[in-house]
Coordinates of C-alpha atoms and ligand atoms in Angstrom, one line a residue:
M1 CA 114.2 180.9 42.8
A2 CA 116.0 177.7 43.7
D3 CA 118.5 176.2 41.3
Y4 CA 116.6 172.8 41.2
N5 CA 113.2 171.5 41.9
V6 CA 114.9 168.5 43.6
I7 CA 118.4 167.7 44.8
V8 CA 119.0 164.1 45.6
I9 CA 122.0 163.3 47.8
G10 CA 123.4 159.9 47.1
A11 CA 123.3 157.9 43.8
G12 CA 122.8 154.4 45.3
P13 CA 119.7 152.5 44.2
A14 CA 117.5 154.7 46.4
G15 CA 118.9 158.0 45.2
Y16 CA 119.6 157.3 41.5
V17 CA 116.2 155.8 40.9
A18 CA 114.5 158.7 42.7
A19 CA 116.5 161.2 40.6
I20 CA 115.5 159.5 37.3
R21 CA 111.9 159.4 38.4
C22 CA 111.9 163.0 39.4
A23 CA 113.4 164.0 36.1
Q24 CA 110.9 161.8 34.2
L25 CA 108.1 163.7 36.0
G26 CA 109.4 167.0 34.7
M27 CA 111.3 168.2 37.7
K28 CA 114.7 169.9 37.3
T29 CA 116.8 167.4 39.2
A30 CA 120.4 167.2 40.4
C31 CA 122.0 164.2 42.1
I32 CA 125.1 164.5 44.2
D33 CA 127.5 161.6 44.9
K34 CA 131.0 161.3 46.2
W35 CA 131.8 157.7 45.3
M36 CA 135.1 157.2 43.3
S37 CA 136.1 154.1 41.5
P38 CA 139.5 152.6 42.3
D39 CA 140.9 154.4 39.3
G40 CA 139.7 157.8 40.6
K41 CA 136.6 158.4 38.6
P42 CA 133.0 159.1 39.8
S43 CA 131.2 155.8 40.1
L44 CA 127.4 155.9 40.4
G45 CA 125.3 153.2 41.9
G46 CA 126.3 153.5 45.6
T47 CA 127.1 150.5 47.8
C48 CA 124.9 148.3 45.7
L49 CA 126.7 148.6 42.4
N50 CA 130.2 149.3 43.7
V51 CA 130.7 147.0 46.7
G52 CA 127.4 145.3 47.4
C53 CA 124.7 143.5 45.4
I54 CA 126.4 143.4 42.1
P55 CA 130.0 142.5 42.8
S56 CA 128.9 139.9 45.3
K57 CA 126.6 138.3 42.7
A58 CA 129.4 138.4 40.1
L59 CA 131.7 136.4 42.5
L60 CA 128.8 134.1 43.6
D61 CA 128.3 133.2 39.9
S62 CA 132.0 132.7 39.1
S63 CA 132.5 130.6 42.2
H64 CA 129.4 128.6 41.5
H65 CA 130.7 127.8 38.0
Y66 CA 133.9 126.5 39.6
Y67 CA 132.1 124.5 42.2
F68 CA 129.8 123.0 39.6
M69 CA 132.8 122.0 37.4
Q70 CA 134.6 120.5 40.3
K71 CA 131.7 118.7 42.1
Q72 CA 128.8 118.4 39.8
A73 CA 129.8 118.5 36.1
S74 CA 130.7 114.8 36.1
T75 CA 127.1 113.9 36.9
H76 CA 126.2 115.5 33.6
G77 CA 128.8 113.4 31.8
I78 CA 131.2 116.3 31.6
Q79 CA 134.8 115.6 32.6
C80 CA 137.2 118.3 33.3
E81 CA 140.8 117.9 33.9
G82 CA 143.3 120.5 35.1
L83 CA 140.6 122.7 36.5
S84 CA 142.1 125.8 38.2
I85 CA 141.1 129.2 39.5
D86 CA 142.6 132.5 38.4
V87 CA 141.5 134.8 41.2
A88 CA 142.9 137.9 39.4
A89 CA 140.8 137.1 36.3
M90 CA 137.7 136.5 38.4
Q91 CA 138.2 139.8 40.1
A92 CA 138.8 141.6 36.8
R93 CA 135.6 140.2 35.5
K94 CA 133.7 141.3 38.6
N95 CA 135.3 144.8 38.2
E96 CA 134.2 145.0 34.6
V97 CA 130.6 144.0 35.5
V98 CA 130.6 146.8 38.1
K99 CA 132.2 149.3 35.7
T100 CA 129.6 148.6 32.9
L101 CA 126.7 149.0 35.3
T102 CA 128.0 152.2 37.0
K103 CA 128.6 153.7 33.6
G104 CA 125.1 152.7 32.6
I105 CA 123.7 154.9 35.4
A106 CA 125.7 157.8 34.2
G107 CA 124.1 157.2 30.8
L108 CA 120.6 157.1 32.3
F109 CA 121.3 160.4 34.1
K110 CA 122.2 161.9 30.7
K111 CA 119.2 160.4 28.9
N112 CA 116.8 161.7 31.6
K113 CA 118.5 165.0 32.0
V114 CA 119.5 164.5 35.6
T115 CA 122.5 166.8 36.5
F116 CA 125.2 164.9 38.2
L117 CA 127.3 166.9 40.7
E118 CA 130.4 165.1 41.9
G119 CA 131.4 165.6 45.5
T120 CA 130.4 165.5 49.1
A121 CA 127.2 167.2 50.1
H122 CA 126.7 169.1 53.2
L123 CA 123.3 170.4 54.2
A124 CA 123.0 174.1 54.9
A125 CA 120.0 176.2 56.0
N126 CA 117.2 177.2 53.7
K127 CA 117.4 174.1 51.5
Q128 CA 120.9 174.8 50.3
V129 CA 123.5 172.2 49.8
E130 CA 127.3 172.8 49.8
V131 CA 129.1 170.4 47.5
T132 CA 132.8 169.8 47.9
A133 CA 134.3 168.0 44.8
H134 CA 137.3 165.7 45.1
D135 CA 139.6 168.4 43.6
G136 CA 138.6 170.6 46.6
S137 CA 136.4 173.0 44.5
Q138 CA 133.1 174.0 46.2
Q139 CA 129.7 175.2 45.1
T140 CA 126.4 175.8 46.8
V141 CA 123.2 174.8 45.2
S142 CA 119.6 175.2 46.3
A143 CA 116.4 173.2 45.7
D144 CA 112.6 173.3 46.4
N145 CA 113.0 169.8 47.8
I146 CA 115.9 167.7 49.0
L147 CA 116.0 163.9 49.1
I148 CA 118.6 162.3 51.3
A149 CA 119.7 158.9 50.1
T150 CA 123.2 158.6 51.7
G151 CA 122.8 154.9 52.4
S152 CA 124.8 152.9 54.9
V153 CA 128.3 151.6 55.7
S154 CA 129.5 148.4 57.3
S155 CA 129.0 148.1 61.0
Q156 CA 132.1 147.6 63.1
I157 CA 132.4 145.8 66.4
P158 CA 135.1 146.9 68.8
V159 CA 136.1 143.3 69.6
A160 CA 137.1 142.8 66.0
P161 CA 138.3 146.0 64.4
T162 CA 139.0 145.8 60.7
D163 CA 142.6 146.4 59.5
D164 CA 141.7 146.1 55.8
K165 CA 144.4 143.3 55.5
L166 CA 143.6 140.3 57.6
I167 CA 140.4 141.5 59.3
V168 CA 138.1 142.9 56.6
D169 CA 134.5 144.1 56.1
S170 CA 132.4 143.0 53.1
T171 CA 134.3 145.4 50.8
G172 CA 137.6 143.8 51.7
A173 CA 136.1 140.3 51.3
L174 CA 135.0 141.2 47.7
A175 CA 138.5 142.0 46.8
F176 CA 140.7 139.2 48.1
D177 CA 143.5 138.5 45.6
S178 CA 143.9 134.9 46.6
V179 CA 141.8 132.2 48.2
P180 CA 142.5 132.3 52.0
K181 CA 143.3 128.8 53.3
R182 CA 141.3 129.3 56.5
L183 CA 138.6 131.9 56.6
G184 CA 136.5 133.1 59.5
V185 CA 133.2 135.0 59.1
I186 CA 131.4 136.8 61.9
G187 CA 127.7 136.9 61.3
T188 CA 125.2 134.7 59.4
G189 CA 123.3 137.6 57.8
A190 CA 122.9 137.6 54.0
I191 CA 126.3 139.2 53.5
G192 CA 128.2 136.7 55.8
L193 CA 126.5 133.7 54.1
E194 CA 127.1 134.9 50.6
L195 CA 130.7 135.9 51.0
G196 CA 131.4 132.8 53.1
S197 CA 129.9 130.7 50.2
V198 CA 132.0 132.4 47.6
W199 CA 135.3 131.6 49.3
N200 CA 134.2 128.2 50.4
R201 CA 133.4 127.2 46.8
L202 CA 136.8 128.4 45.8
G203 CA 138.5 126.2 48.4
S204 CA 138.7 128.1 51.7
Q205 CA 138.0 126.3 54.9
V206 CA 135.2 128.5 56.2
T207 CA 134.0 128.9 59.7
I208 CA 131.0 131.2 60.4
L209 CA 130.5 132.4 63.9
E210 CA 127.1 133.7 64.9
A211 CA 126.1 135.0 68.3
L212 CA 122.4 134.2 68.0
P213 CA 121.2 130.6 68.7
D214 CA 119.1 130.5 65.5
F215 CA 120.3 130.2 61.9
I216 CA 118.9 133.1 59.8
A217 CA 116.6 134.1 62.6
T218 CA 114.3 136.2 60.3
A219 CA 113.6 133.3 58.0
D220 CA 110.9 130.6 58.2
R221 CA 112.3 127.9 60.6
K222 CA 111.8 125.0 58.3
I223 CA 113.5 126.8 55.4
A224 CA 116.3 127.9 57.7
A225 CA 116.8 124.3 59.0
A226 CA 116.9 122.9 55.4
A227 CA 119.4 125.7 54.3
Q228 CA 121.6 125.1 57.3
R229 CA 121.8 121.3 56.5
E230 CA 122.6 122.1 52.8
M231 CA 125.3 124.6 53.7
K232 CA 126.9 122.1 56.1
K233 CA 127.0 119.6 53.3
Q234 CA 128.8 122.2 51.1
G235 CA 131.5 122.4 53.8
L236 CA 130.5 125.6 55.6
N237 CA 131.2 125.2 59.3
I238 CA 128.4 127.2 60.9
H239 CA 128.7 127.8 64.6
L240 CA 125.6 129.2 66.3
G241 CA 125.5 130.7 69.8
A242 CA 129.1 131.8 69.3
N243 CA 129.7 135.3 70.5
V244 CA 133.0 136.7 69.3
T245 CA 134.8 138.5 72.1
S246 CA 138.2 139.4 70.4
A247 CA 140.2 139.1 67.3
T248 CA 143.9 139.6 67.3
V249 CA 146.4 139.6 64.5
S250 CA 149.9 138.2 64.8
N251 CA 152.3 136.3 62.4
D252 CA 149.9 136.8 59.5
E253 CA 147.1 135.0 61.3
V254 CA 144.0 136.1 63.1
T255 CA 143.1 134.5 66.4
V256 CA 139.4 134.8 67.0
T257 CA 138.1 134.2 70.6
Y258 CA 134.5 133.5 71.1
Q259 CA 132.1 132.3 73.8
D260 CA 129.7 129.4 73.3
K261 CA 127.9 126.9 75.5
K262 CA 131.2 125.2 76.3
G263 CA 132.9 128.3 77.3
E264 CA 135.8 130.3 75.7
Q265 CA 136.9 128.9 72.3
Q266 CA 139.5 130.0 69.8
L267 CA 139.7 129.8 66.0
V268 CA 142.8 130.7 64.0
V269 CA 142.2 131.9 60.5
D270 CA 144.2 133.5 57.7
K271 CA 141.4 136.1 57.0
L272 CA 138.4 137.2 59.0
I273 CA 135.3 138.8 57.5
V274 CA 133.3 141.0 59.9
A275 CA 129.8 140.8 58.5
V276 CA 127.7 142.1 61.4
G277 CA 125.3 144.4 59.6
R278 CA 125.3 147.9 58.3
K279 CA 124.7 151.3 59.9
P280 CA 123.2 154.5 58.5
N281 CA 125.6 156.9 56.7
T282 CA 125.1 160.5 57.8
E283 CA 128.7 161.4 58.5
G284 CA 129.6 164.9 57.3
L285 CA 126.1 165.4 55.9
G286 CA 125.2 168.0 58.5
A287 CA 121.6 166.7 58.9
A288 CA 121.4 167.2 62.6
G289 CA 122.9 170.7 62.1
I290 CA 119.8 171.9 60.3
G291 CA 117.5 170.2 62.8
I292 CA 116.7 166.9 61.1
Q293 CA 115.8 164.3 63.7
I294 CA 118.0 161.3 63.9
D295 CA 117.1 158.3 66.1
E296 CA 119.4 156.7 68.7
R297 CA 120.7 154.2 66.2
G298 CA 121.7 157.0 63.7
F299 CA 118.8 156.5 61.2
I300 CA 117.1 159.6 59.9
E301 CA 113.5 159.8 61.2
V302 CA 110.8 160.1 58.6
D303 CA 107.0 160.0 58.4
K304 CA 104.9 157.6 56.3
Y305 CA 105.8 159.4 53.1
R306 CA 109.5 159.7 53.9
Q307 CA 109.5 163.4 54.9
T308 CA 112.0 164.2 57.6
S309 CA 111.3 166.5 60.5
I310 CA 112.0 169.4 58.2
Q311 CA 109.4 170.2 55.5
D312 CA 110.4 169.5 51.9
I313 CA 113.4 167.4 53.0
Y314 CA 112.9 163.7 52.5
A315 CA 115.0 160.6 53.2
V316 CA 114.9 157.1 51.6
G317 CA 116.9 153.9 51.5
D318 CA 119.3 152.4 54.0
V319 CA 119.7 155.8 55.8
I320 CA 116.2 155.5 57.3
G321 CA 116.5 151.8 58.2
G322 CA 113.8 149.2 57.7
P323 CA 114.8 146.4 55.3
M324 CA 118.3 147.5 54.2
L325 CA 117.7 146.3 50.7
A326 CA 118.3 148.0 47.3
H327 CA 114.8 147.4 46.0
K328 CA 113.2 148.8 49.1
G329 CA 115.2 152.1 48.7
S330 CA 114.4 152.3 45.0
E331 CA 110.6 152.0 45.6
E332 CA 110.7 154.6 48.4
G333 CA 112.5 156.9 46.0
V334 CA 109.8 156.4 43.4
M335 CA 107.1 157.1 45.9
V336 CA 108.7 160.3 47.1
A337 CA 109.2 161.5 43.5
E338 CA 105.7 160.8 42.5
R339 CA 104.1 162.4 45.6
L340 CA 106.2 165.6 44.9
V341 CA 104.1 166.0 41.7
G342 CA 100.8 165.3 43.5
Q343 CA 100.5 161.6 42.7
K344 CA 99.1 159.3 45.4
S345 CA 101.8 156.7 45.3
E346 CA 102.1 154.4 48.3
M347 CA 104.8 151.9 49.4
S348 CA 103.9 148.4 50.2
Y349 CA 106.2 147.3 53.0
E350 CA 104.3 144.0 53.5
T351 CA 105.5 142.7 50.2
V352 CA 109.2 143.5 50.2
P353 CA 110.9 140.3 49.1
W354 CA 114.0 139.1 50.9
V355 CA 116.7 137.0 49.2
I356 CA 119.9 135.4 50.3
Y357 CA 122.0 134.3 47.3
T358 CA 123.5 131.2 48.6
H359 CA 123.2 128.0 46.5
P360 CA 120.5 127.1 46.5
E361 CA 118.9 130.5 47.2
I362 CA 116.7 131.5 50.1
A363 CA 113.8 133.9 49.3
W364 CA 110.7 134.9 51.1
V365 CA 107.9 137.5 51.2
G366 CA 105.3 138.1 53.9
K367 CA 105.0 136.5 57.3
T368 CA 106.7 133.4 58.6
E369 CA 104.7 130.7 60.4
E370 CA 106.4 131.7 63.6
Q371 CA 105.3 135.3 63.3
L372 CA 101.7 134.2 62.5
K373 CA 101.7 131.9 65.5
A374 CA 102.9 134.7 67.8
A375 CA 100.2 137.0 66.4
G376 CA 97.5 134.3 67.0
V377 CA 96.6 134.1 63.3
E378 CA 95.1 130.8 62.1
Y379 CA 96.8 129.6 58.9
K380 CA 97.2 126.6 56.5
V381 CA 100.5 125.6 54.9
G382 CA 101.3 124.0 51.6
Q383 CA 104.8 122.6 51.1
F384 CA 106.3 121.1 48.0
P385 CA 109.9 119.7 47.5
F386 CA 112.0 120.6 44.5
A387 CA 113.0 116.9 44.4
A388 CA 109.6 116.2 42.9
I389 CA 109.9 118.8 40.1
G390 CA 111.0 117.5 36.7
R391 CA 112.9 120.7 35.8
A392 CA 114.9 120.6 39.1
R393 CA 115.8 117.0 38.4
A394 CA 116.9 117.9 34.9
H395 CA 119.1 120.6 36.3
G396 CA 120.5 118.3 38.9
D397 CA 119.5 120.7 41.7
I398 CA 116.8 119.2 43.8
S399 CA 117.4 120.6 47.3
G400 CA 114.8 122.6 49.1
M401 CA 111.2 123.4 48.9
V402 CA 108.5 126.0 48.6
R403 CA 106.2 126.7 51.5
I404 CA 103.0 128.7 51.1
I405 CA 101.1 130.0 54.1
A406 CA 97.5 131.2 53.7
D407 CA 94.9 132.5 56.0
A408 CA 92.9 129.5 57.4
K409 CA 89.5 131.3 56.8
T410 CA 90.0 133.6 53.8
D411 CA 92.7 131.6 52.0
S412 CA 94.6 134.9 51.3
L413 CA 98.3 134.5 51.0
L414 CA 100.2 135.5 54.1
G415 CA 103.7 134.3 53.3
V416 CA 105.7 132.5 50.7
H417 CA 109.1 130.9 51.6
I418 CA 111.4 129.3 49.1
F419 CA 114.7 127.5 49.5
G420 CA 115.8 126.2 46.2
I421 CA 117.4 126.8 42.8
S422 CA 116.4 130.2 41.4
A423 CA 114.4 131.2 44.5
S424 CA 115.4 134.8 43.8
E425 CA 113.4 134.7 40.5
L426 CA 110.6 132.4 41.8
I427 CA 109.7 134.8 44.6
A428 CA 108.6 137.5 42.1
E429 CA 105.4 135.5 41.3
A430 CA 104.6 135.3 45.0
V431 CA 105.2 139.1 45.4
V432 CA 102.9 139.9 42.6
A433 CA 100.3 137.5 44.0
M434 CA 100.5 139.1 47.4
E435 CA 100.5 142.6 46.0
F436 CA 97.2 141.7 44.3
E437 CA 95.9 140.2 47.5
S438 CA 95.5 136.8 45.9
S439 CA 94.4 133.6 47.6
A440 CA 96.4 130.4 47.6
E441 CA 93.6 129.1 45.3
D442 CA 94.3 131.9 42.8
L443 CA 97.9 130.7 42.5
A444 CA 96.8 127.0 42.4
R445 CA 94.4 127.8 39.5
T446 CA 97.1 129.8 37.6
I447 CA 98.6 127.8 34.7
H448 CA 102.3 127.3 35.1
A449 CA 104.5 126.2 32.2
H450 CA 105.9 122.7 32.2
P451 CA 108.7 121.9 32.9
T452 CA 109.6 124.8 35.1
L453 CA 110.8 125.4 38.6
A454 CA 107.8 127.6 39.1
E455 CA 105.7 124.4 39.2
A456 CA 107.0 124.0 42.8
V457 CA 105.1 127.3 43.6
H458 CA 102.0 125.9 41.9
E459 CA 102.1 122.6 43.7
A460 CA 102.7 124.3 47.1
A461 CA 99.6 126.4 46.4
L462 CA 97.7 123.3 45.6
G463 CA 99.1 121.9 48.8
V464 CA 97.4 124.5 50.9
E465 CA 94.1 122.6 50.2
G466 CA 95.9 119.3 50.4
R467 CA 95.5 118.6 46.6
M468 CA 99.0 118.4 45.3
I469 CA 99.3 116.2 42.2
H470 CA 103.0 115.2 42.3
A471 CA 103.4 114.4 46.1
Ligands
FAD501 P1 123.9 153.3 49.1 O1 123.8 152.3 48.1 O2 124.7 153.0 50.3 O3 124.3 154.6 48.4 C1 124.5 155.8 49.1 C2 125.3 156.7 48.2 O4 125.3 158.0 48.9 C3 126.7 156.3 48.0 O5 127.0 156.3 46.6 C4 127.5 157.4 48.7 O6 128.7 157.7 48.0 C5 126.6 158.6 48.7 N1 126.8 159.5 49.8 C6 126.8 159.3 51.1 N2 127.0 160.5 51.8 C7 127.1 161.4 50.8 C8 127.4 162.8 50.9 N3 127.4 163.5 52.1 N4 127.6 163.5 49.8 C9 127.5 162.8 48.5 N5 127.3 161.5 48.4 C10 127.1 160.8 49.6 N6 120.7 144.5 48.8 C11 119.9 143.9 48.0 O7 118.7 144.3 47.9 N7 120.3 142.7 47.3 C12 121.5 142.2 47.4 O8 121.8 141.2 46.8 C13 122.4 142.9 48.3 N8 123.7 142.5 48.4 C14 124.6 143.2 49.2 C15 125.9 142.7 49.3 C16 126.8 143.4 50.0 C17 128.2 142.9 50.1 C18 126.4 144.6 50.6 C19 127.4 145.4 51.4 C20 125.1 145.1 50.5 C21 124.2 144.4 49.8 N9 122.9 144.8 49.7 C22 122.0 144.1 48.9 C23 122.4 146.0 50.4 C24 122.3 147.2 49.4 O9 123.6 147.4 48.8 C25 121.8 148.4 50.1 O10 120.6 148.1 50.7 C26 121.6 149.5 49.1 O11 122.8 149.8 48.4 C27 121.1 150.8 49.8 O12 120.9 151.8 48.8 P2 120.9 153.3 49.2 O13 120.7 154.0 47.9 O14 120.0 153.6 50.3 O15 122.4 153.6 49.7
AMP502 P1 122.9 141.2 59.4 O1 122.7 142.4 60.3 O2 121.7 140.5 59.0 O3 123.9 141.4 58.3 O4 123.6 140.1 60.4 C1 124.7 140.3 61.2 C2 124.8 139.1 62.2 O5 126.1 139.2 62.9 C3 123.7 139.0 63.2 O6 123.0 137.8 63.0 C4 124.4 139.2 64.5 O7 123.8 138.4 65.5 C5 125.8 138.7 64.2 N1 126.8 139.3 65.2 C6 126.9 140.6 65.6 N2 128.0 140.7 66.5 C7 128.5 139.4 66.7 C8 129.6 138.9 67.5 N3 130.3 139.6 68.3 N4 129.8 137.5 67.4 C9 129.1 136.8 66.6 N5 128.1 137.2 65.8 C10 127.8 138.5 65.8

């Protein structure tokens, strides 16, 4: 008999959620993770809690408060003299937020009777897993089912190797102990824009270099254009079509060379953040060694229900690719757990929401107009600006809009795209509506409280039939 019904490898949002759900469903569950906090203690929650979603949002919030006090408070009649930043205190607060949440997962494991095994997991034959703890001690455990959720790590590019001092990845950029005077960022993905925004708000002169000609190529074009204009206003210098070809360090400076339309250019900065995406983390796991198929980009190959090429071994989260988002991994973990006990759970990839936590935020679900055009789908669009929303005016945050795209014939929702204050929260309504296969009219006939930002979603839905009230 195996030691466990399920062993989950990795306690990021994909793994820890899966482990809790497995235990809730009555399976004897263990979860293995190797992450250590800076003070040398096991720290659950993976990339997301330790060096991803949570610390970035903590710094985004702190830096936004500073930016607000500096640039916007006076419009509310609030005067502030002697405003200053204490980066160490800001970082300490961020670390405390992380600590509280990672400890919270340890508490949830206890409550749900998930056995936590500290250490690095290595897959062996016959569904056995060798675990090597930080103190070097080893044990081998076995399970009826194994779930791999080993996540991802920052991608590197050979032209700009990180040195963890002047050239850093996202983890380094979350831990700066002072505000760099001149900051370069490679990549306009969510991570590059969010971290660029943090340090820009705190006073860095930020230049973002992006090889692609389009800003946030995956977003709706009108939303991306509006966001680009707003970020430019905030002082972010965004350079598209700029392919970085080298980054060299000398005299405490980084010289970044890039190619754009005009030819070879140079940028000199005090720090450079390399934010060029993430790659699957299977190092040392031994997946290939037991015959698990891995694709040419390093992602573990899985079927529709996330089983790998080996029976009873599953994989979820960043390590299998697709949207590399915490909530995508968590829901995959839930699906696998529930199917293990015979439930018929499915995962709805069409309704995975995307959010970029700039200010204002960018969020969307479903298809963009461009994707629908390319697929030859006929559609209608309703668009409504936050400038016409009372609550946005009261906030003093009126940039952006909601765009709702519906099928021209059936009126069913095909995509919802938001650029504006609290877009990350507003998108939830659209996700629910799409999950329930609602029409734009369903949203338009749903009562929205007044005054709320959500009225922008309501008005955009009314706009699909050209019957907005406030525009
Ligand atoms: P991970 O979170 O990477 O967790 C994998 C875990 O597996 C780690 O704890 C690791 O220690 C462990 N592990 C790996 N190999 C082994 C082994 N052999 N043995 C034992 N343990 C092992 N996503 C969002 O949805 N929203 C955001 O706002 C957001 N912001 C982000 C900001 C930043 C700066 C970064 C870097 C990422 C952000 N992400 C965000 C992405 C998000 O963090 C990932 O999509 C998510 O963490 C993936 O979850 P996961 O469980 O698949 O893997
Ligand atoms: P994401 O994968 O969404 O985090 O985005 C990473 C971004 O970095 C992509 O938009 C890439 O086009 C961009 N990128 C990757 N390599 C380079 C490079 N050498 N120079 C400039 N941009 C790059």
